[in-house]
PDB file of C-alpha atoms and ligand atoms in Angstrom:
ATOM      1  CA  MET A 975      74.585 108.764  78.616  1.00  0.00           C
ATOM      2  CA  SER A 976      77.074 110.792  80.576  1.00  0.00           C
ATOM      3  CA  ARG A 977      79.389 108.826  82.781  1.00  0.00           C
ATOM      4  CA  PRO A 978      80.203 110.210  86.253  1.00  0.00           C
ATOM      5  CA  TYR A 979      83.748 111.322  87.093  1.00  0.00           C
ATOM      6  CA  LEU A 980      85.342 109.288  89.857  1.00  0.00           C
ATOM      7  CA  MET A 981      88.093 111.122  91.743  1.00  0.00           C
ATOM      8  CA  ALA A 982      89.917 108.682  94.010  1.00  0.00           C
ATOM      9  CA  GLY A 983      92.796 109.270  96.411  1.00  0.00           C
ATOM     10  CA  ASN A 984      95.099 106.291  96.886  1.00  0.00           C
ATOM     11  CA  TRP A 985      96.960 107.184 100.072  1.00  0.00           C
ATOM     12  CA  LYS A 986      99.251 104.128  99.787  1.00  0.00           C
ATOM     13  CA  MET A 987     101.437 103.595 102.887  1.00  0.00           C
ATOM     14  CA  ASN A 988     101.113 107.213 104.012  1.00  0.00           C
ATOM     15  CA  LYS A 989      99.307 108.892 106.915  1.00  0.00           C
ATOM     16  CA  THR A 990      99.024 107.546 110.445  1.00  0.00           C
ATOM     17  CA  PRO A 991      95.474 107.026 111.735  1.00  0.00           C
ATOM     18  CA  SER A 992      95.350 110.493 113.316  1.00  0.00           C
ATOM     19  CA  GLU A 993      96.695 112.124 110.147  1.00  0.00           C
ATOM     20  CA  ALA A 994      94.245 110.113 108.044  1.00  0.00           C
ATOM     21  CA  VAL A 995      91.340 111.459 110.110  1.00  0.00           C
ATOM     22  CA  VAL A 996      92.377 115.040 109.327  1.00  0.00           C
ATOM     23  CA  LEU A 997      92.676 114.324 105.608  1.00  0.00           C
ATOM     24  CA  ALA A 998      89.368 112.416 105.542  1.00  0.00           C
ATOM     25  CA  GLU A 999      87.590 115.376 107.179  1.00  0.00           C
ATOM     26  CA  ALA A1000      89.017 117.616 104.477  1.00  0.00           C
ATOM     27  CA  VAL A1001      87.918 115.256 101.669  1.00  0.00           C
ATOM     28  CA  LYS A1002      84.436 115.055 103.170  1.00  0.00           C
ATOM     29  CA  ASN A1003      84.141 118.832 102.934  1.00  0.00           C
ATOM     30  CA  MET A1004      85.607 119.173  99.437  1.00  0.00           C
ATOM     31  CA  LYS A1005      83.354 120.802  96.867  1.00  0.00           C
ATOM     32  CA  LYS A1006      82.651 118.756  93.769  1.00  0.00           C
ATOM     33  CA  GLY A1007      80.578 118.992  90.633  1.00  0.00           C
ATOM     34  CA  ALA A1008      77.175 117.299  90.486  1.00  0.00           C
ATOM     35  CA  ASN A1009      78.579 114.581  88.202  1.00  0.00           C
ATOM     36  CA  THR A1010      81.670 113.832  90.323  1.00  0.00           C
ATOM     37  CA  ARG A1011      82.115 111.172  92.972  1.00  0.00           C
ATOM     38  CA  LYS A1012      84.851 111.150  95.637  1.00  0.00           C
ATOM     39  CA  MET A1013      86.669 108.057  96.895  1.00  0.00           C
ATOM     40  CA  VAL A1014      89.557 107.543  99.309  1.00  0.00           C
ATOM     41  CA  ALA A1015      91.703 104.477  99.924  1.00  0.00           C
ATOM     42  CA  PRO A1016      93.553 104.687 103.260  1.00  0.00           C
ATOM     43  CA  SER A1017      95.888 101.985 104.536  1.00  0.00           C
ATOM     44  CA  PHE A1018      94.184  99.080 106.307  1.00  0.00           C
ATOM     45  CA  VAL A1019      95.008 100.281 109.814  1.00  0.00           C
ATOM     46  CA  CYS A1020      93.546 103.721 109.096  1.00  0.00           C
ATOM     47  CA  ILE A1021      90.243 102.348 107.784  1.00  0.00           C
ATOM     48  CA  PRO A1022      88.321 102.212 111.101  1.00  0.00           C
ATOM     49  CA  ALA A1023      89.154 105.827 111.974  1.00  0.00           C
ATOM     50  CA  VAL A1024      88.437 107.054 108.440  1.00  0.00           C
ATOM     51  CA  ALA A1025      85.181 105.067 108.326  1.00  0.00           C
ATOM     52  CA  ASP A1026      83.999 106.946 111.424  1.00  0.00           C
ATOM     53  CA  VAL A1027      84.701 110.272 109.754  1.00  0.00           C
ATOM     54  CA  LEU A1028      83.065 109.335 106.437  1.00  0.00           C
ATOM     55  CA  LYS A1029      79.959 107.651 107.821  1.00  0.00           C
ATOM     56  CA  GLY A1030      76.877 109.137 106.113  1.00  0.00           C
ATOM     57  CA  SER A1031      79.024 111.260 103.757  1.00  0.00           C
ATOM     58  CA  ASP A1032      79.211 111.172  99.969  1.00  0.00           C
ATOM     59  CA  VAL A1033      82.780 109.817  99.986  1.00  0.00           C
ATOM     60  CA  THR A1034      83.273 106.170  99.014  1.00  0.00           C
ATOM     61  CA  LEU A1035      85.615 104.293 101.342  1.00  0.00           C
ATOM     62  CA  ALA A1036      87.952 101.897  99.517  1.00  0.00           C
ATOM     63  CA  ALA A1037      90.714  99.500 100.519  1.00  0.00           C
ATOM     64  CA  GLN A1038      93.994  99.397  98.587  1.00  0.00           C
ATOM     65  CA  ASN A1039      94.041  95.606  98.285  1.00  0.00           C
ATOM     66  CA  MET A1040      92.505  92.471  99.812  1.00  0.00           C
ATOM     67  CA  ALA A1041      93.171  88.743 100.020  1.00  0.00           C
ATOM     68  CA  SER A1042      91.965  86.372  97.312  1.00  0.00           C
ATOM     69  CA  VAL A1043      90.192  84.151  99.853  1.00  0.00           C
ATOM     70  CA  GLU A1044      87.750  84.893 102.671  1.00  0.00           C
ATOM     71  CA  SER A1045      89.628  83.532 105.676  1.00  0.00           C
ATOM     72  CA  GLY A1046      92.211  81.061 106.911  1.00  0.00           C
ATOM     73  CA  ALA A1047      95.956  80.684 107.325  1.00  0.00           C
ATOM     74  CA  HIS A1048      97.118  83.731 105.363  1.00  0.00           C
ATOM     75  CA  THR A1049      99.498  85.631 107.604  1.00  0.00           C
ATOM     76  CA  GLY A1050      99.547  89.345 106.902  1.00  0.00           C
ATOM     77  CA  GLU A1051      96.510  89.335 104.617  1.00  0.00           C
ATOM     78  CA  THR A1052      93.192  91.166 105.007  1.00  0.00           C
ATOM     79  CA  SER A1053      89.823  89.587 104.258  1.00  0.00           C
ATOM     80  CA  VAL A1054      86.875  90.977 102.338  1.00  0.00           C
ATOM     81  CA  LEU A1055      84.713  90.071 105.354  1.00  0.00           C
ATOM     82  CA  MET A1056      86.808  92.279 107.640  1.00  0.00           C
ATOM     83  CA  LEU A1057      86.699  95.164 105.178  1.00  0.00           C
ATOM     84  CA  LYS A1058      82.943  94.962 104.743  1.00  0.00           C
ATOM     85  CA  GLU A1059      82.357  94.942 108.493  1.00  0.00           C
ATOM     86  CA  LEU A1060      84.355  98.174 108.755  1.00  0.00           C
ATOM     87  CA  GLY A1061      82.193  99.919 106.153  1.00  0.00           C
ATOM     88  CA  VAL A1062      84.471  99.542 103.135  1.00  0.00           C
ATOM     89  CA  THR A1063      82.448  99.439  99.899  1.00  0.00           C
ATOM     90  CA  ALA A1064      85.185  99.442  97.247  1.00  0.00           C
ATOM     91  CA  VAL A1065      88.625  97.964  96.680  1.00  0.00           C
ATOM     92  CA  ILE A1066      91.544  98.841  94.408  1.00  0.00           C
ATOM     93  CA  LEU A1067      92.950  95.678  92.807  1.00  0.00           C
ATOM     94  CA  GLY A1068      95.903  95.082  90.519  1.00  0.00           C
ATOM     95  CA  HIS A1069      97.680  98.339  91.334  1.00  0.00           C
ATOM     96  CA  SER A1070     101.027  98.427  89.572  1.00  0.00           C
ATOM     97  CA  GLU A1071     102.855  98.341  92.918  1.00  0.00           C
ATOM     98  CA  ARG A1072     101.017  95.095  93.726  1.00  0.00           C
ATOM     99  CA  ARG A1073     101.897  93.723  90.286  1.00  0.00           C
ATOM    100  CA  HIS A1074     105.511  94.850  90.046  1.00  0.00           C
ATOM    101  CA  VAL A1075     106.746  95.037  93.655  1.00  0.00           C
ATOM    102  CA  TYR A1076     104.715  92.173  95.142  1.00  0.00           C
ATOM    103  CA  GLY A1077     104.517  89.958  92.072  1.00  0.00           C
ATOM    104  CA  GLU A1078     100.739  89.758  91.694  1.00  0.00           C
ATOM    105  CA  ASN A1079      99.711  88.291  88.349  1.00  0.00           C
ATOM    106  CA  ASP A1080      96.459  88.466  86.401  1.00  0.00           C
ATOM    107  CA  GLY A1081      95.325  85.087  87.758  1.00  0.00           C
ATOM    108  CA  LEU A1082      95.602  86.165  91.398  1.00  0.00           C
ATOM    109  CA  ILE A1083      94.119  89.575  90.658  1.00  0.00           C
ATOM    110  CA  ASN A1084      91.192  87.873  88.903  1.00  0.00           C
ATOM    111  CA  GLU A1085      90.526  85.733  92.013  1.00  0.00           C
ATOM    112  CA  LYS A1086      90.389  88.909  94.089  1.00  0.00           C
ATOM    113  CA  VAL A1087      88.165  90.708  91.568  1.00  0.00           C
ATOM    114  CA  LYS A1088      85.648  87.859  91.554  1.00  0.00           C
ATOM    115  CA  LEU A1089      85.642  87.545  95.345  1.00  0.00           C
ATOM    116  CA  ALA A1090      85.158  91.291  95.858  1.00  0.00           C
ATOM    117  CA  LEU A1091      82.311  91.432  93.334  1.00  0.00           C
ATOM    118  CA  SER A1092      80.622  88.374  94.832  1.00  0.00           C
ATOM    119  CA  HIS A1093      80.535  90.297  98.131  1.00  0.00           C
ATOM    120  CA  GLY A1094      79.051  93.384  96.500  1.00  0.00           C
ATOM    121  CA  LEU A1095      82.186  95.517  96.666  1.00  0.00           C
ATOM    122  CA  GLU A1096      82.951  97.947  93.867  1.00  0.00           C
ATOM    123  CA  VAL A1097      86.259  97.072  92.186  1.00  0.00           C
ATOM    124  CA  VAL A1098      88.781  99.531  90.778  1.00  0.00           C
ATOM    125  CA  LEU A1099      90.869  97.317  88.495  1.00  0.00           C
ATOM    126  CA  CYS A1100      94.225  98.914  87.647  1.00  0.00           C
ATOM    127  CA  ILE A1101      95.942  98.204  84.352  1.00  0.00           C
ATOM    128  CA  GLY A1102      98.894  99.774  82.566  1.00  0.00           C
ATOM    129  CA  GLU A1103     102.090  99.171  80.663  1.00  0.00           C
ATOM    130  CA  THR A1104     105.729  99.661  81.685  1.00  0.00           C
ATOM    131  CA  LEU A1105     108.004 102.098  79.847  1.00  0.00           C
ATOM    132  CA  GLU A1106     109.719  99.199  78.086  1.00  0.00           C
ATOM    133  CA  GLU A1107     106.375  97.868  76.879  1.00  0.00           C
ATOM    134  CA  ARG A1108     105.296 101.323  75.691  1.00  0.00           C
ATOM    135  CA  GLU A1109     108.541 101.834  73.807  1.00  0.00           C
ATOM    136  CA  ALA A1110     108.054  98.442  72.158  1.00  0.00           C
ATOM    137  CA  GLY A1111     104.625  99.599  70.928  1.00  0.00           C
ATOM    138  CA  GLN A1112     102.803  97.165  73.218  1.00  0.00           C
ATOM    139  CA  ALA A1113     100.796  99.561  75.408  1.00  0.00           C
ATOM    140  CA  ASN A1114      97.365  98.583  74.085  1.00  0.00           C
ATOM    141  CA  ASP A1115      98.113  94.858  73.990  1.00  0.00           C
ATOM    142  CA  VAL A1116      99.399  94.828  77.582  1.00  0.00           C
ATOM    143  CA  CYS A1117      96.245  96.604  78.758  1.00  0.00           C
ATOM    144  CA  PHE A1118      94.033  94.274  76.740  1.00  0.00           C
ATOM    145  CA  GLY A1119      95.727  91.251  78.322  1.00  0.00           C
ATOM    146  CA  GLN A1120      95.271  92.695  81.822  1.00  0.00           C
ATOM    147  CA  LEU A1121      91.603  93.407  81.083  1.00  0.00           C
ATOM    148  CA  GLU A1122      91.010  89.904  79.780  1.00  0.00           C
ATOM    149  CA  GLY A1123      92.921  88.299  82.633  1.00  0.00           C
ATOM    150  CA  GLY A1124      91.518  90.469  85.416  1.00  0.00           C
ATOM    151  CA  LEU A1125      87.923  90.261  84.225  1.00  0.00           C
ATOM    152  CA  ALA A1126      87.796  86.549  83.333  1.00  0.00           C
ATOM    153  CA  GLY A1127      84.514  85.107  84.616  1.00  0.00           C
ATOM    154  CA  VAL A1128      83.078  88.535  85.496  1.00  0.00           C
ATOM    155  CA  SER A1129      79.544  88.875  84.105  1.00  0.00           C
ATOM    156  CA  ALA A1130      78.114  91.817  82.196  1.00  0.00           C
ATOM    157  CA  ALA A1131      75.840  92.534  85.171  1.00  0.00           C
ATOM    158  CA  GLN A1132      78.820  92.580  87.546  1.00  0.00           C
ATOM    159  CA  MET A1133      80.562  95.105  85.290  1.00  0.00           C
ATOM    160  CA  GLN A1134      78.237  97.741  86.755  1.00  0.00           C
ATOM    161  CA  ASN A1135      80.402  97.452  89.856  1.00  0.00           C
ATOM    162  CA  VAL A1136      83.736  97.635  88.046  1.00  0.00           C
ATOM    163  CA  VAL A1137      85.838 100.727  87.377  1.00  0.00           C
ATOM    164  CA  ILE A1138      88.996 100.505  85.280  1.00  0.00           C
ATOM    165  CA  ALA A1139      92.004 102.645  86.174  1.00  0.00           C
ATOM    166  CA  TYR A1140      94.508 103.042  83.342  1.00  0.00           C
ATOM    167  CA  GLU A1141      97.815 103.835  85.006  1.00  0.00           C
ATOM    168  CA  PRO A1142     100.907 103.712  82.804  1.00  0.00           C
ATOM    169  CA  VAL A1143     103.559 102.363  85.188  1.00  0.00           C
ATOM    170  CA  TRP A1144     106.157 104.891  83.985  1.00  0.00           C
ATOM    171  CA  ALA A1145     103.858 107.754  85.027  1.00  0.00           C
ATOM    172  CA  ILE A1146     103.132 106.623  88.582  1.00  0.00           C
ATOM    173  CA  GLY A1147     104.901 108.716  91.192  1.00  0.00           C
ATOM    174  CA  THR A1148     107.444 109.902  88.638  1.00  0.00           C
ATOM    175  CA  GLY A1149     106.032 113.322  87.785  1.00  0.00           C
ATOM    176  CA  LYS A1150     105.733 112.149  84.159  1.00  0.00           C
ATOM    177  CA  THR A1151     102.145 112.291  82.958  1.00  0.00           C
ATOM    178  CA  ALA A1152     100.912 110.726  79.748  1.00  0.00           C
ATOM    179  CA  THR A1153      99.823 113.509  77.424  1.00  0.00           C
ATOM    180  CA  PRO A1154      96.030 113.836  77.418  1.00  0.00           C
ATOM    181  CA  GLY A1155      96.071 112.622  73.804  1.00  0.00           C
ATOM    182  CA  ASP A1156      98.205 109.546  74.575  1.00  0.00           C
ATOM    183  CA  ALA A1157      96.032 108.683  77.570  1.00  0.00           C
ATOM    184  CA  GLN A1158      92.856 109.144  75.506  1.00  0.00           C
ATOM    185  CA  THR A1159      94.199 106.787  72.833  1.00  0.00           C
ATOM    186  CA  VAL A1160      94.634 103.962  75.356  1.00  0.00           C
ATOM    187  CA  HIS A1161      91.337 104.718  77.115  1.00  0.00           C
ATOM    188  CA  GLU A1162      89.462 104.572  73.821  1.00  0.00           C
ATOM    189  CA  ALA A1163      91.185 101.315  72.873  1.00  0.00           C
ATOM    190  CA  CYS A1164      90.349  99.779  76.269  1.00  0.00           C
ATOM    191  CA  ARG A1165      86.721 100.818  75.948  1.00  0.00           C
ATOM    192  CA  GLY A1166      86.754  99.074  72.575  1.00  0.00           C
ATOM    193  CA  LYS A1167      88.213  95.958  74.187  1.00  0.00           C
ATOM    194  CA  ILE A1168      85.452  95.994  76.825  1.00  0.00           C
ATOM    195  CA  ALA A1169      82.868  96.262  74.029  1.00  0.00           C
ATOM    196  CA  GLU A1170      84.439  93.183  72.456  1.00  0.00           C
ATOM    197  CA  LEU A1171      84.487  91.269  75.764  1.00  0.00           C
ATOM    198  CA  TYR A1172      80.950  92.339  76.782  1.00  0.00           C
ATOM    199  CA  SER A1173      78.846  94.719  74.690  1.00  0.00           C
ATOM    200  CA  ALA A1174      78.757  98.269  73.419  1.00  0.00           C
ATOM    201  CA  SER A1175      76.433  99.291  76.246  1.00  0.00           C
ATOM    202  CA  VAL A1176      78.705  97.854  78.967  1.00  0.00           C
ATOM    203  CA  ALA A1177      81.650  99.653  77.339  1.00  0.00           C
ATOM    204  CA  GLU A1178      79.719 102.937  77.164  1.00  0.00           C
ATOM    205  CA  SER A1179      78.836 102.854  80.839  1.00  0.00           C
ATOM    206  CA  VAL A1180      82.125 101.660  82.351  1.00  0.00           C
ATOM    207  CA  VAL A1181      84.113 104.368  84.129  1.00  0.00           C
ATOM    208  CA  ILE A1182      87.773 104.435  83.052  1.00  0.00           C
ATOM    209  CA  GLN A1183      89.988 106.551  85.289  1.00  0.00           C
ATOM    210  CA  TYR A1184      93.449 107.803  84.410  1.00  0.00           C
ATOM    211  CA  GLY A1185      96.245 107.589  86.971  1.00  0.00           C
ATOM    212  CA  GLY A1186      99.876 108.677  86.912  1.00  0.00           C
ATOM    213  CA  SER A1187     101.094 111.986  88.327  1.00  0.00           C
ATOM    214  CA  VAL A1188      97.689 113.661  88.131  1.00  0.00           C
ATOM    215  CA  LYS A1189      97.922 117.077  89.749  1.00  0.00           C
ATOM    216  CA  PRO A1190      95.910 120.309  89.893  1.00  0.00           C
ATOM    217  CA  GLY A1191      97.696 121.634  86.806  1.00  0.00           C
ATOM    218  CA  ASN A1192      96.823 118.749  84.472  1.00  0.00           C
ATOM    219  CA  ALA A1193      93.525 117.370  85.809  1.00  0.00           C
ATOM    220  CA  ALA A1194      91.137 119.499  83.738  1.00  0.00           C
ATOM    221  CA  GLU A1195      92.944 118.792  80.476  1.00  0.00           C
ATOM    222  CA  LEU A1196      92.934 115.042  81.148  1.00  0.00           C
ATOM    223  CA  MET A1197      89.258 115.049  82.176  1.00  0.00           C
ATOM    224  CA  ALA A1198      88.366 116.897  78.968  1.00  0.00           C
ATOM    225  CA  GLN A1199      89.207 113.757  76.967  1.00  0.00           C
ATOM    226  CA  SER A1200      86.085 111.902  75.925  1.00  0.00           C
ATOM    227  CA  ASP A1201      87.092 108.516  77.361  1.00  0.00           C
ATOM    228  CA  ILE A1202      88.707 109.713  80.606  1.00  0.00           C
ATOM    229  CA  ASP A1203      86.185 109.531  83.433  1.00  0.00           C
ATOM    230  CA  GLY A1204      88.115 110.465  86.522  1.00  0.00           C
ATOM    231  CA  ALA A1205      91.478 110.062  88.195  1.00  0.00           C
ATOM    232  CA  LEU A1206      93.212 107.680  90.551  1.00  0.00           C
ATOM    233  CA  VAL A1207      95.556 109.995  92.400  1.00  0.00           C
ATOM    234  CA  GLY A1208      98.529 109.010  94.552  1.00  0.00           C
ATOM    235  CA  GLY A1209     100.935 111.754  95.626  1.00  0.00           C
ATOM    236  CA  ALA A1210      98.640 114.722  95.041  1.00  0.00           C
ATOM    237  CA  SER A1211      95.845 113.128  97.081  1.00  0.00           C
ATOM    238  CA  LEU A1212      97.948 113.384 100.247  1.00  0.00           C
ATOM    239  CA  ASP A1213      97.688 117.159 100.248  1.00  0.00           C
ATOM    240  CA  ALA A1214      94.156 118.414 100.901  1.00  0.00           C
ATOM    241  CA  ASP A1215      94.502 121.554  98.784  1.00  0.00           C
ATOM    242  CA  SER A1216      95.877 119.646  95.796  1.00  0.00           C
ATOM    243  CA  PHE A1217      93.242 116.936  95.963  1.00  0.00           C
ATOM    244  CA  ALA A1218      90.491 119.543  96.420  1.00  0.00           C
ATOM    245  CA  SER A1219      91.508 121.266  93.256  1.00  0.00           C
ATOM    246  CA  ILE A1220      91.619 117.961  91.329  1.00  0.00           C
ATOM    247  CA  VAL A1221      88.165 117.008  92.649  1.00  0.00           C
ATOM    248  CA  ALA A1222      86.832 120.409  91.574  1.00  0.00           C
ATOM    249  CA  PHE A1223      88.596 120.262  88.192  1.00  0.00           C
ATOM    250  CA  ASP A1224      85.463 121.552  86.447  1.00  0.00           C
ATOM    251  CA  ASP A1225      84.872 124.472  88.782  1.00  0.00           C
TER     252      ASP A1225
HETATM  253  C1  PEP B1119      98.700 105.763  92.035  1.00  0.00           C
HETATM  254  O1  PEP B1119      99.221 105.423  93.068  1.00  0.00           O
HETATM  255  O2  PEP B1119      97.746 105.103  91.607  1.00  0.00           O
HETATM  256  C2  PEP B1119      99.219 106.942  91.331  1.00  0.00           C
HETATM  257  C3  PEP B1119      98.726 107.238  90.171  1.00  0.00           C
HETATM  258  O3  PEP B1119     100.210 107.662  91.963  1.00  0.00           O
HETATM  259  P1  PEP B1119     100.736 109.152  91.559  1.00  0.00           P
HETATM  260  O4  PEP B1119      99.494 110.003  91.394  1.00  0.00           O
HETATM  261  O5  PEP B1119     101.575 109.585  92.696  1.00  0.00           O
HETATM  262  O6  PEP B1119     101.481 109.022  90.277  1.00  0.00           O
END
């Protein structure tokens, strides 16, 4: 079975609503291969404007985060119910900036994963080791722990709605990319871990994206690896030409 490629732009805290509309229009019109899917994750305040642009298109609209509960006294948080009403169908959870800057741990991320899945949202669960952990030879074990923690209580059936994004923390926004071979090694190991947690068929079908300084010049080589099924792109997704060339990596 051939897994689809998922090319996702994580716009982080960039683009005002009017700028986001321009970029969303460009993404909507980007050419892609038959086996490639496009996704964008604007900031919360840009979602309504971007949703208008993407309505009826083949671009999946994602949020960059969400609260672990549906509603209540949670100042500054955003609910899954609000996101769904705006047309959001996917959510990025456990991004390294959420883990390392905002202190989110696997337990909290797991609550969010389960809530999002129970509402029918697709989840992009981010995992990845720090430089210190990599240098200590712990890259696989850190990812395995984040998979186990983030996916606790998630059923095999729900895994159809889960994408994993392997993003080595030292490669995010730094210009340093894991070599395709190094990335493939972790992707293959994580697929093995998913087989252990679920089954060989769940592991075969789960999309595992790579993220960390993906750009037009390295996308094709990364995508050529057998266990790399797409990219979660930060910086290069903010420029329409760069993202277009990553989306069309197989052109
Ligand atoms: C990201 O934000 O998920 C990311 C991978 O960023 P960048 O592409 O800028 O490294």
